[in-house]
Amino acid sequence: MILQRQTLRRLAAIHQKSLLWDVAPIQSSICRRCLERSFATTARLEAGHNKWSKTKHIKAVTDKKKMIDRTNFVKVITMYSRMYGENLQFNPQLAGAIAAATKASVPKSIIEGAVARGQGRSTSGAQLEPMTLEALIAPNIAIIAEAETDNKIRTISDLKLVAKRCGAVASASAFYFTKRGRTIFKAKEGGPTLSEVLEEAIEHEGVEDIEELPEGGFVTWTEPAMLTSVTEAVSRKFGLELMESDIIWAPNEDTMVDMDSSATASNLSDLLSGFKVYPEVRAIYVNVRQGSLSDEDWEKVNGYLDI
């Protein structure tokens, strides 16, 4: 009886071992270290997607700022070249503007082009001709792009193509604007008051209005033909530095369009930036104001405007 029990126990042990052998291949496929290791889960990341989106956004903002800064330098250099000549020895204002542009890493070719443009010629010496492109874009927004070029046919064709891509049409729009002379004087510590500037300005014919800027500078509005004489008189009297001085297309108040749609602002911004790509374009005027648009969306448009 005892022998029989021992035999049964041996048979049971053998049977149990056979069961372990049957599952052994499955167990052997799992690393022993893996069984001992703790597990954790993390969110799946798209490689570099979020980082690239932020980088691209920052780059776009930086590139736009660079373009606006360069445009401002070009305007000042062109202005001083036109007003006082291209000889730096006799034009300290131009020399100072060029030095500031160079310090800001504006390419030499752009600086030379601005000086030449102030003299009415291209860097190759070809005579430049003024031209304007008038256009309209929904909703009833009027645009005037002024350019100086040595090839009118090519430039007008290029600008019309940009306008078409953004849904604008070349059409008469000058009646939305009035030509006026405008000079912006930089703020000066201990400088004159508004009444003092006004008192000096009204001594000269052609003065239409004087404004004081929030940061302390002044804007004089004149008849186009009297721009230079009034500008030089006020600048000389008070030692004020010029920021801008030009004959512009000022939008008529009763034609102004309020910007209320971010989609409209984005489309208009694309159009204006497309124009600004061409160095022949010297100024862009549009009859829009901020309206209910956010400051961020408005800046997309306002950064390209010359008024």
PDB file of C-alpha atoms in Angstrom:
ATOM      1  CA  MET A   1       0.000   0.000   0.000  1.00  0.00           C
ATOM      2  CA  ILE A   2       2.801   2.362   0.922  1.00  0.00           C
ATOM      3  CA  LEU A   3       4.615   1.449  -2.280  1.00  0.00           C
ATOM      4  CA  GLN A   4       1.515   2.191  -4.295  1.00  0.00           C
ATOM      5  CA  ARG A   5       1.232   5.660  -2.734  1.00  0.00           C
ATOM      6  CA  GLN A   6       4.878   6.438  -3.467  1.00  0.00           C
ATOM      7  CA  THR A   7       4.377   5.350  -7.059  1.00  0.00           C
ATOM      8  CA  LEU A   8       1.358   7.621  -7.428  1.00  0.00           C
ATOM      9  CA  ARG A   9       3.295  10.556  -5.987  1.00  0.00           C
ATOM     10  CA  ARG A  10       6.124   9.981  -8.472  1.00  0.00           C
ATOM     11  CA  LEU A  11       3.673   9.838 -11.353  1.00  0.00           C
ATOM     12  CA  ALA A  12       2.033  13.098 -10.182  1.00  0.00           C
ATOM     13  CA  ALA A  13       5.406  14.820  -9.942  1.00  0.00           C
ATOM     14  CA  ILE A  14       6.327  13.662 -13.441  1.00  0.00           C
ATOM     15  CA  HIS A  15       2.977  14.895 -14.760  1.00  0.00           C
ATOM     16  CA  GLN A  16       3.490  18.304 -13.123  1.00  0.00           C
ATOM     17  CA  LYS A  17       6.938  18.648 -14.689  1.00  0.00           C
ATOM     18  CA  SER A  18       5.491  17.815 -18.095  1.00  0.00           C
ATOM     19  CA  LEU A  19       3.020  20.684 -17.716  1.00  0.00           C
ATOM     20  CA  LEU A  20       5.863  23.090 -16.931  1.00  0.00           C
ATOM     21  CA  TRP A  21       7.791  21.861 -19.960  1.00  0.00           C
ATOM     22  CA  ASP A  22       4.746  22.575 -22.179  1.00  0.00           C
ATOM     23  CA  VAL A  23       4.678  26.269 -21.232  1.00  0.00           C
ATOM     24  CA  ALA A  24       8.434  26.722 -21.068  1.00  0.00           C
ATOM     25  CA  PRO A  25       8.761  28.030 -24.650  1.00  0.00           C
ATOM     26  CA  ILE A  26       6.308  30.823 -23.848  1.00  0.00           C
ATOM     27  CA  GLN A  27       8.149  31.816 -20.673  1.00  0.00           C
ATOM     28  CA  SER A  28      11.528  31.725 -22.355  1.00  0.00           C
ATOM     29  CA  SER A  29      10.459  34.417 -24.838  1.00  0.00           C
ATOM     30  CA  ILE A  30      10.255  36.982 -22.007  1.00  0.00           C
ATOM     31  CA  CYS A  31      13.466  38.537 -20.744  1.00  0.00           C
ATOM     32  CA  ARG A  32      13.960  37.857 -17.040  1.00  0.00           C
ATOM     33  CA  ARG A  33      15.122  41.484 -16.501  1.00  0.00           C
ATOM     34  CA  CYS A  34      11.994  42.736 -18.168  1.00  0.00           C
ATOM     35  CA  LEU A  35       9.874  40.787 -15.709  1.00  0.00           C
ATOM     36  CA  GLU A  36      11.699  42.456 -12.841  1.00  0.00           C
ATOM     37  CA  ARG A  37      11.625  45.970 -14.383  1.00  0.00           C
ATOM     38  CA  SER A  38       8.870  48.441 -13.463  1.00  0.00           C
ATOM     39  CA  PHE A  39       6.854  50.013 -16.304  1.00  0.00           C
ATOM     40  CA  ALA A  40       5.589  53.558 -16.872  1.00  0.00           C
ATOM     41  CA  THR A  41       3.621  55.216 -19.681  1.00  0.00           C
ATOM     42  CA  THR A  42       4.168  58.632 -21.270  1.00  0.00           C
ATOM     43  CA  ALA A  43       2.260  60.620 -23.863  1.00  0.00           C
ATOM     44  CA  ARG A  44       3.326  59.936 -27.426  1.00  0.00           C
ATOM     45  CA  LEU A  45       5.100  62.939 -28.957  1.00  0.00           C
ATOM     46  CA  GLU A  46       5.234  63.919 -32.606  1.00  0.00           C
ATOM     47  CA  ALA A  47       8.954  64.305 -33.123  1.00  0.00           C
ATOM     48  CA  GLY A  48       9.791  67.983 -33.169  1.00  0.00           C
ATOM     49  CA  HIS A  49       6.306  69.105 -34.267  1.00  0.00           C
ATOM     50  CA  ASN A  50       5.499  71.516 -31.443  1.00  0.00           C
ATOM     51  CA  LYS A  51       9.050  72.838 -31.263  1.00  0.00           C
ATOM     52  CA  TRP A  52       9.130  73.523 -35.001  1.00  0.00           C
ATOM     53  CA  SER A  53       5.791  75.327 -34.911  1.00  0.00           C
ATOM     54  CA  LYS A  54       7.074  77.694 -32.234  1.00  0.00           C
ATOM     55  CA  THR A  55      10.385  78.176 -34.036  1.00  0.00           C
ATOM     56  CA  LYS A  56       8.636  78.931 -37.327  1.00  0.00           C
ATOM     57  CA  HIS A  57       6.350  81.470 -35.640  1.00  0.00           C
ATOM     58  CA  ILE A  58       9.274  83.225 -33.934  1.00  0.00           C
ATOM     59  CA  LYS A  59      11.232  83.266 -37.224  1.00  0.00           C
ATOM     60  CA  ALA A  60       8.281  84.797 -39.089  1.00  0.00           C
ATOM     61  CA  VAL A  61       7.939  87.562 -36.492  1.00  0.00           C
ATOM     62  CA  THR A  62      11.692  88.207 -36.542  1.00  0.00           C
ATOM     63  CA  ASP A  63      11.840  88.305 -40.346  1.00  0.00           C
ATOM     64  CA  LYS A  64       8.934  90.749 -40.479  1.00  0.00           C
ATOM     65  CA  LYS A  65      10.584  93.018 -37.903  1.00  0.00           C
ATOM     66  CA  LYS A  66      13.834  92.974 -39.888  1.00  0.00           C
ATOM     67  CA  MET A  67      11.994  93.921 -43.064  1.00  0.00           C
ATOM     68  CA  ILE A  68      10.160  96.791 -41.344  1.00  0.00           C
ATOM     69  CA  ASP A  69      13.400  98.050 -39.758  1.00  0.00           C
ATOM     70  CA  ARG A  70      15.184  97.952 -43.111  1.00  0.00           C
ATOM     71  CA  THR A  71      12.286  99.763 -44.755  1.00  0.00           C
ATOM     72  CA  ASN A  72      12.530 102.537 -42.164  1.00  0.00           C
ATOM     73  CA  PHE A  73      16.284 102.916 -42.704  1.00  0.00           C
ATOM     74  CA  VAL A  74      15.795 103.014 -46.470  1.00  0.00           C
ATOM     75  CA  LYS A  75      13.159 105.755 -46.143  1.00  0.00           C
ATOM     76  CA  VAL A  76      15.397 107.947 -43.980  1.00  0.00           C
ATOM     77  CA  ILE A  77      18.490 107.446 -46.166  1.00  0.00           C
ATOM     78  CA  THR A  78      16.511 108.146 -49.332  1.00  0.00           C
ATOM     79  CA  MET A  79      14.977 111.248 -47.751  1.00  0.00           C
ATOM     80  CA  TYR A  80      18.315 112.785 -46.707  1.00  0.00           C
ATOM     81  CA  SER A  81      19.878 111.908 -50.061  1.00  0.00           C
ATOM     82  CA  ARG A  82      17.013 113.621 -51.883  1.00  0.00           C
ATOM     83  CA  MET A  83      16.970 116.708 -49.628  1.00  0.00           C
ATOM     84  CA  TYR A  84      20.674 117.442 -49.154  1.00  0.00           C
ATOM     85  CA  GLY A  85      22.552 115.425 -51.797  1.00  0.00           C
ATOM     86  CA  GLU A  86      24.612 112.246 -51.751  1.00  0.00           C
ATOM     87  CA  ASN A  87      27.972 113.761 -50.755  1.00  0.00           C
ATOM     88  CA  LEU A  88      28.485 112.631 -47.146  1.00  0.00           C
ATOM     89  CA  GLN A  89      31.025 115.388 -46.529  1.00  0.00           C
ATOM     90  CA  PHE A  90      28.318 118.019 -46.988  1.00  0.00           C
ATOM     91  CA  ASN A  91      25.410 115.932 -45.710  1.00  0.00           C
ATOM     92  CA  PRO A  92      25.996 114.909 -42.065  1.00  0.00           C
ATOM     93  CA  GLN A  93      22.367 113.801 -41.708  1.00  0.00           C
ATOM     94  CA  LEU A  94      22.839 111.243 -44.476  1.00  0.00           C
ATOM     95  CA  ALA A  95      26.157 110.124 -42.988  1.00  0.00           C
ATOM     96  CA  GLY A  96      24.484 109.563 -39.621  1.00  0.00           C
ATOM     97  CA  ALA A  97      21.610 107.610 -41.157  1.00  0.00           C
ATOM     98  CA  ILE A  98      24.017 105.366 -43.076  1.00  0.00           C
ATOM     99  CA  ALA A  99      26.084 104.752 -39.923  1.00  0.00           C
ATOM    100  CA  ALA A 100      22.941 103.740 -38.005  1.00  0.00           C
ATOM    101  CA  ALA A 101      21.826 101.418 -40.813  1.00  0.00           C
ATOM    102  CA  THR A 102      25.265  99.800 -41.004  1.00  0.00           C
ATOM    103  CA  LYS A 103      25.250  99.228 -37.241  1.00  0.00           C
ATOM    104  CA  ALA A 104      21.843  97.550 -37.599  1.00  0.00           C
ATOM    105  CA  SER A 105      23.347  95.140 -40.188  1.00  0.00           C
ATOM    106  CA  VAL A 106      21.457  96.551 -43.162  1.00  0.00           C
ATOM    107  CA  PRO A 107      23.266  95.183 -46.256  1.00  0.00           C
ATOM    108  CA  LYS A 108      25.547  97.587 -48.111  1.00  0.00           C
ATOM    109  CA  SER A 109      23.684  96.996 -51.378  1.00  0.00           C
ATOM    110  CA  ILE A 110      20.409  98.176 -49.797  1.00  0.00           C
ATOM    111  CA  ILE A 111      22.075 101.298 -48.379  1.00  0.00           C
ATOM    112  CA  GLU A 112      23.660 102.148 -51.738  1.00  0.00           C
ATOM    113  CA  GLY A 113      20.329 101.591 -53.453  1.00  0.00           C
ATOM    114  CA  ALA A 114      18.591 103.979 -51.034  1.00  0.00           C
ATOM    115  CA  VAL A 115      21.200 106.711 -51.635  1.00  0.00           C
ATOM    116  CA  ALA A 116      20.894 106.291 -55.397  1.00  0.00           C
ATOM    117  CA  ARG A 117      17.094 106.282 -55.210  1.00  0.00           C
ATOM    118  CA  GLY A 118      17.205 109.626 -53.438  1.00  0.00           C
ATOM    119  CA  GLN A 119      19.029 110.949 -56.512  1.00  0.00           C
ATOM    120  CA  GLY A 120      16.437 109.480 -58.867  1.00  0.00           C
ATOM    121  CA  ARG A 121      18.550 106.663 -60.263  1.00  0.00           C
ATOM    122  CA  SER A 122      19.168 102.956 -59.769  1.00  0.00           C
ATOM    123  CA  THR A 123      22.453 101.493 -58.492  1.00  0.00           C
ATOM    124  CA  SER A 124      23.386 100.825 -62.127  1.00  0.00           C
ATOM    125  CA  GLY A 125      22.931 104.522 -62.931  1.00  0.00           C
ATOM    126  CA  ALA A 126      19.685 104.142 -64.890  1.00  0.00           C
ATOM    127  CA  GLN A 127      17.166 106.954 -64.480  1.00  0.00           C
ATOM    128  CA  LEU A 128      14.175 106.033 -62.296  1.00  0.00           C
ATOM    129  CA  GLU A 129      10.621 106.957 -63.228  1.00  0.00           C
ATOM    130  CA  PRO A 130       7.845 107.348 -60.636  1.00  0.00           C
ATOM    131  CA  MET A 131       4.688 105.271 -61.015  1.00  0.00           C
ATOM    132  CA  THR A 132       1.652 104.311 -58.959  1.00  0.00           C
ATOM    133  CA  LEU A 133      -0.552 101.240 -58.837  1.00  0.00           C
ATOM    134  CA  GLU A 134      -4.116 101.870 -57.703  1.00  0.00           C
ATOM    135  CA  ALA A 135      -6.123  98.878 -56.500  1.00  0.00           C
ATOM    136  CA  LEU A 136      -9.242  97.823 -54.610  1.00  0.00           C
ATOM    137  CA  ILE A 137      -9.787  94.802 -52.372  1.00  0.00           C
ATOM    138  CA  ALA A 138     -12.867  93.670 -50.442  1.00  0.00           C
ATOM    139  CA  PRO A 139     -14.524  95.146 -48.482  1.00  0.00           C
ATOM    140  CA  ASN A 140     -14.084  98.437 -50.389  1.00  0.00           C
ATOM    141  CA  ILE A 141     -10.464  98.924 -49.268  1.00  0.00           C
ATOM    142  CA  ALA A 142      -8.488 101.310 -51.485  1.00  0.00           C
ATOM    143  CA  ILE A 143      -4.744 100.938 -52.021  1.00  0.00           C
ATOM    144  CA  ILE A 144      -2.082 103.086 -53.662  1.00  0.00           C
ATOM    145  CA  ALA A 145       1.407 101.671 -54.107  1.00  0.00           C
ATOM    146  CA  GLU A 146       4.074 104.167 -55.176  1.00  0.00           C
ATOM    147  CA  ALA A 147       7.199 102.943 -56.916  1.00  0.00           C
ATOM    148  CA  GLU A 148      10.287 104.254 -58.679  1.00  0.00           C
ATOM    149  CA  THR A 149      11.591 102.014 -61.428  1.00  0.00           C
ATOM    150  CA  ASP A 150      13.751 101.878 -64.522  1.00  0.00           C
ATOM    151  CA  ASN A 151      11.250  99.492 -66.151  1.00  0.00           C
ATOM    152  CA  LYS A 152       7.618 100.558 -65.719  1.00  0.00           C
ATOM    153  CA  ILE A 153       6.140  97.712 -67.750  1.00  0.00           C
ATOM    154  CA  ARG A 154       7.909  95.024 -65.717  1.00  0.00           C
ATOM    155  CA  THR A 155       7.132  96.622 -62.349  1.00  0.00           C
ATOM    156  CA  ILE A 156       3.442  97.230 -63.048  1.00  0.00           C
ATOM    157  CA  SER A 157       3.107  93.645 -64.302  1.00  0.00           C
ATOM    158  CA  ASP A 158       4.765  92.243 -61.161  1.00  0.00           C
ATOM    159  CA  LEU A 159       2.597  94.284 -58.802  1.00  0.00           C
ATOM    160  CA  LYS A 160      -0.623  93.445 -60.650  1.00  0.00           C
ATOM    161  CA  LEU A 161       0.225  89.752 -60.326  1.00  0.00           C
ATOM    162  CA  VAL A 162       0.684  90.134 -56.555  1.00  0.00           C
ATOM    163  CA  ALA A 163      -2.650  91.958 -56.339  1.00  0.00           C
ATOM    164  CA  LYS A 164      -4.457  89.272 -58.343  1.00  0.00           C
ATOM    165  CA  ARG A 165      -3.138  86.469 -56.130  1.00  0.00           C
ATOM    166  CA  CYS A 166      -4.651  88.183 -53.076  1.00  0.00           C
ATOM    167  CA  GLY A 167      -8.015  88.904 -54.677  1.00  0.00           C
ATOM    168  CA  ALA A 168      -7.374  92.594 -55.375  1.00  0.00           C
ATOM    169  CA  VAL A 169      -8.081  94.279 -58.703  1.00  0.00           C
ATOM    170  CA  ALA A 170      -6.202  97.133 -60.341  1.00  0.00           C
ATOM    171  CA  SER A 171      -8.723  99.971 -60.341  1.00  0.00           C
ATOM    172  CA  ALA A 172      -8.849 103.748 -59.839  1.00  0.00           C
ATOM    173  CA  SER A 173      -8.645 104.554 -56.122  1.00  0.00           C
ATOM    174  CA  ALA A 174      -6.900 107.949 -55.947  1.00  0.00           C
ATOM    175  CA  PHE A 175     -10.203 109.702 -55.174  1.00  0.00           C
ATOM    176  CA  TYR A 176     -10.156 107.974 -51.766  1.00  0.00           C
ATOM    177  CA  PHE A 177      -7.047 110.001 -50.874  1.00  0.00           C
ATOM    178  CA  THR A 178      -5.616 113.539 -50.853  1.00  0.00           C
ATOM    179  CA  LYS A 179      -1.976 114.384 -51.572  1.00  0.00           C
ATOM    180  CA  ARG A 180      -0.383 116.178 -48.625  1.00  0.00           C
ATOM    181  CA  GLY A 181       3.093 117.097 -47.436  1.00  0.00           C
ATOM    182  CA  ARG A 182       4.007 115.429 -44.143  1.00  0.00           C
ATOM    183  CA  THR A 183       7.094 115.730 -41.948  1.00  0.00           C
ATOM    184  CA  ILE A 184       7.660 113.805 -38.722  1.00  0.00           C
ATOM    185  CA  PHE A 185      10.130 115.368 -36.302  1.00  0.00           C
ATOM    186  CA  LYS A 186      11.817 113.234 -33.657  1.00  0.00           C
ATOM    187  CA  ALA A 187      11.239 114.052 -29.982  1.00  0.00           C
ATOM    188  CA  LYS A 188      14.006 116.108 -28.381  1.00  0.00           C
ATOM    189  CA  GLU A 189      14.778 116.401 -24.682  1.00  0.00           C
ATOM    190  CA  GLY A 190      14.183 119.984 -23.635  1.00  0.00           C
ATOM    191  CA  GLY A 191      12.752 120.661 -27.087  1.00  0.00           C
ATOM    192  CA  PRO A 192      10.019 123.103 -28.105  1.00  0.00           C
ATOM    193  CA  THR A 193       6.375 122.945 -27.095  1.00  0.00           C
ATOM    194  CA  LEU A 194       3.538 122.468 -29.558  1.00  0.00           C
ATOM    195  CA  SER A 195       2.618 126.149 -29.366  1.00  0.00           C
ATOM    196  CA  GLU A 196       6.210 127.167 -30.149  1.00  0.00           C
ATOM    197  CA  VAL A 197       6.360 124.907 -33.201  1.00  0.00           C
ATOM    198  CA  LEU A 198       2.946 126.131 -34.319  1.00  0.00           C
ATOM    199  CA  GLU A 199       3.999 129.763 -33.928  1.00  0.00           C
ATOM    200  CA  GLU A 200       7.022 129.179 -36.153  1.00  0.00           C
ATOM    201  CA  ALA A 201       5.181 127.084 -38.727  1.00  0.00           C
ATOM    202  CA  ILE A 202       2.337 129.527 -39.359  1.00  0.00           C
ATOM    203  CA  GLU A 203       4.870 132.118 -40.429  1.00  0.00           C
ATOM    204  CA  HIS A 204       5.271 130.093 -43.618  1.00  0.00           C
ATOM    205  CA  GLU A 205       2.790 129.614 -46.422  1.00  0.00           C
ATOM    206  CA  GLY A 206       1.228 126.231 -47.035  1.00  0.00           C
ATOM    207  CA  VAL A 207       1.026 124.971 -43.432  1.00  0.00           C
ATOM    208  CA  GLU A 208      -2.222 123.057 -42.872  1.00  0.00           C
ATOM    209  CA  ASP A 209      -1.852 121.502 -39.420  1.00  0.00           C
ATOM    210  CA  ILE A 210       0.597 120.663 -36.614  1.00  0.00           C
ATOM    211  CA  GLU A 211       0.234 117.618 -34.342  1.00  0.00           C
ATOM    212  CA  GLU A 212       2.131 116.532 -31.244  1.00  0.00           C
ATOM    213  CA  LEU A 213       2.919 112.814 -31.034  1.00  0.00           C
ATOM    214  CA  PRO A 214       2.401 110.805 -27.803  1.00  0.00           C
ATOM    215  CA  GLU A 215       6.162 110.217 -27.511  1.00  0.00           C
ATOM    216  CA  GLY A 216       6.874 113.935 -27.834  1.00  0.00           C
ATOM    217  CA  GLY A 217       7.665 114.468 -31.508  1.00  0.00           C
ATOM    218  CA  PHE A 218       5.720 116.602 -33.977  1.00  0.00           C
ATOM    219  CA  VAL A 219       3.999 116.140 -37.332  1.00  0.00           C
ATOM    220  CA  THR A 220       3.590 119.038 -39.742  1.00  0.00           C
ATOM    221  CA  TRP A 221       1.054 118.862 -42.565  1.00  0.00           C
ATOM    222  CA  THR A 222       1.548 121.159 -45.545  1.00  0.00           C
ATOM    223  CA  GLU A 223       0.571 121.711 -49.123  1.00  0.00           C
ATOM    224  CA  PRO A 224       2.783 119.418 -51.233  1.00  0.00           C
ATOM    225  CA  ALA A 225       4.662 122.288 -52.908  1.00  0.00           C
ATOM    226  CA  MET A 226       5.578 123.863 -49.548  1.00  0.00           C
ATOM    227  CA  LEU A 227       6.860 120.721 -47.814  1.00  0.00           C
ATOM    228  CA  THR A 228      10.601 121.371 -48.141  1.00  0.00           C
ATOM    229  CA  SER A 229      10.572 125.030 -47.137  1.00  0.00           C
ATOM    230  CA  VAL A 230       8.436 124.473 -44.016  1.00  0.00           C
ATOM    231  CA  THR A 231      10.423 121.389 -42.992  1.00  0.00           C
ATOM    232  CA  GLU A 232      13.772 123.147 -43.254  1.00  0.00           C
ATOM    233  CA  ALA A 233      12.506 126.229 -41.393  1.00  0.00           C
ATOM    234  CA  VAL A 234      11.124 124.270 -38.415  1.00  0.00           C
ATOM    235  CA  SER A 235      14.119 121.929 -38.274  1.00  0.00           C
ATOM    236  CA  ARG A 236      16.597 124.799 -38.373  1.00  0.00           C
ATOM    237  CA  LYS A 237      14.695 126.899 -35.809  1.00  0.00           C
ATOM    238  CA  PHE A 238      14.506 124.210 -33.111  1.00  0.00           C
ATOM    239  CA  GLY A 239      17.292 121.808 -34.113  1.00  0.00           C
ATOM    240  CA  LEU A 240      14.820 118.962 -34.593  1.00  0.00           C
ATOM    241  CA  GLU A 241      15.860 115.706 -36.264  1.00  0.00           C
ATOM    242  CA  LEU A 242      13.739 114.454 -39.150  1.00  0.00           C
ATOM    243  CA  MET A 243      12.241 110.976 -39.071  1.00  0.00           C
ATOM    244  CA  GLU A 244      10.238 111.281 -42.300  1.00  0.00           C
ATOM    245  CA  SER A 245       9.490 114.006 -44.811  1.00  0.00           C
ATOM    246  CA  ASP A 246       7.552 113.247 -47.952  1.00  0.00           C
ATOM    247  CA  ILE A 247       4.496 113.949 -50.076  1.00  0.00           C
ATOM    248  CA  ILE A 248       1.997 111.234 -49.238  1.00  0.00           C
ATOM    249  CA  TRP A 249      -1.485 110.024 -50.131  1.00  0.00           C
ATOM    250  CA  ALA A 250      -3.539 110.674 -46.975  1.00  0.00           C
ATOM    251  CA  PRO A 251      -6.865 108.748 -46.849  1.00  0.00           C
ATOM    252  CA  ASN A 252      -9.963 110.951 -46.773  1.00  0.00           C
ATOM    253  CA  GLU A 253     -11.725 110.616 -43.421  1.00  0.00           C
ATOM    254  CA  ASP A 254     -15.121 109.842 -44.980  1.00  0.00           C
ATOM    255  CA  THR A 255     -13.682 106.904 -46.954  1.00  0.00           C
ATOM    256  CA  MET A 256     -11.919 105.135 -44.063  1.00  0.00           C
ATOM    257  CA  VAL A 257     -12.741 101.437 -43.578  1.00  0.00           C
ATOM    258  CA  ASP A 258     -12.768  99.862 -40.099  1.00  0.00           C
ATOM    259  CA  MET A 259     -10.937  96.536 -39.885  1.00  0.00           C
ATOM    260  CA  ASP A 260     -13.255  94.090 -38.094  1.00  0.00           C
ATOM    261  CA  SER A 261     -12.159  90.715 -39.469  1.00  0.00           C
ATOM    262  CA  SER A 262      -8.893  88.887 -38.772  1.00  0.00           C
ATOM    263  CA  ALA A 263      -9.307  87.046 -42.088  1.00  0.00           C
ATOM    264  CA  THR A 264      -9.501  90.367 -43.956  1.00  0.00           C
ATOM    265  CA  ALA A 265      -6.467  91.636 -42.035  1.00  0.00           C
ATOM    266  CA  SER A 266      -4.488  88.508 -42.887  1.00  0.00           C
ATOM    267  CA  ASN A 267      -5.334  88.758 -46.593  1.00  0.00           C
ATOM    268  CA  LEU A 268      -4.479  92.469 -46.695  1.00  0.00           C
ATOM    269  CA  SER A 269      -1.214  91.788 -44.857  1.00  0.00           C
ATOM    270  CA  ASP A 270      -0.287  89.171 -47.475  1.00  0.00           C
ATOM    271  CA  LEU A 271      -0.957  91.698 -50.240  1.00  0.00           C
ATOM    272  CA  LEU A 272       1.092  94.474 -48.629  1.00  0.00           C
ATOM    273  CA  SER A 273       4.018  92.193 -47.785  1.00  0.00           C
ATOM    274  CA  GLY A 274       3.914  90.938 -51.379  1.00  0.00           C
ATOM    275  CA  PHE A 275       4.299  94.525 -52.612  1.00  0.00           C
ATOM    276  CA  LYS A 276       7.112  95.254 -50.150  1.00  0.00           C
ATOM    277  CA  VAL A 277       9.186  92.391 -51.552  1.00  0.00           C
ATOM    278  CA  TYR A 278       9.946  94.607 -54.553  1.00  0.00           C
ATOM    279  CA  PRO A 279      12.616  97.237 -53.800  1.00  0.00           C
ATOM    280  CA  GLU A 280      11.027  99.515 -56.409  1.00  0.00           C
ATOM    281  CA  VAL A 281       8.038 100.041 -54.078  1.00  0.00           C
ATOM    282  CA  ARG A 282       8.755 103.067 -51.912  1.00  0.00           C
ATOM    283  CA  ALA A 283       5.417 103.578 -50.128  1.00  0.00           C
ATOM    284  CA  ILE A 284       1.977 102.011 -49.661  1.00  0.00           C
ATOM    285  CA  TYR A 285      -1.176 103.864 -48.615  1.00  0.00           C
ATOM    286  CA  VAL A 286      -4.445 102.201 -47.560  1.00  0.00           C
ATOM    287  CA  ASN A 287      -7.715 103.717 -46.298  1.00  0.00           C
ATOM    288  CA  VAL A 288      -8.077 101.478 -43.226  1.00  0.00           C
ATOM    289  CA  ARG A 289      -8.102 101.929 -39.463  1.00  0.00           C
ATOM    290  CA  GLN A 290      -8.041  99.387 -36.632  1.00  0.00           C
ATOM    291  CA  GLY A 291     -11.766  99.186 -35.883  1.00  0.00           C
ATOM    292  CA  SER A 292     -12.512  96.217 -33.586  1.00  0.00           C
ATOM    293  CA  LEU A 293      -9.435  94.301 -34.718  1.00  0.00           C
ATOM    294  CA  SER A 294      -7.104  93.014 -31.995  1.00  0.00           C
ATOM    295  CA  ASP A 295      -3.779  94.802 -31.546  1.00  0.00           C
ATOM    296  CA  GLU A 296      -1.937  91.698 -32.761  1.00  0.00           C
ATOM    297  CA  ASP A 297      -3.952  91.430 -35.987  1.00  0.00           C
ATOM    298  CA  TRP A 298      -3.799  95.192 -36.574  1.00  0.00           C
ATOM    299  CA  GLU A 299      -0.010  95.177 -36.320  1.00  0.00           C
ATOM    300  CA  LYS A 300       0.098  92.648 -39.188  1.00  0.00           C
ATOM    301  CA  VAL A 301      -1.355  95.384 -41.409  1.00  0.00           C
ATOM    302  CA  ASN A 302      -0.111  98.584 -39.822  1.00  0.00           C
ATOM    303  CA  GLY A 303       3.532  97.539 -40.012  1.00  0.00           C
ATOM    304  CA  TYR A 304       3.404  97.804 -43.813  1.00  0.00           C
ATOM    305  CA  LEU A 305       1.598 101.145 -44.061  1.00  0.00           C
ATOM    306  CA  ASP A 306       3.270 104.476 -44.750  1.00  0.00           C
ATOM    307  CA  ILE A 307       0.630 106.552 -42.963  1.00  0.00           C
TER     308      ILE A 307
END
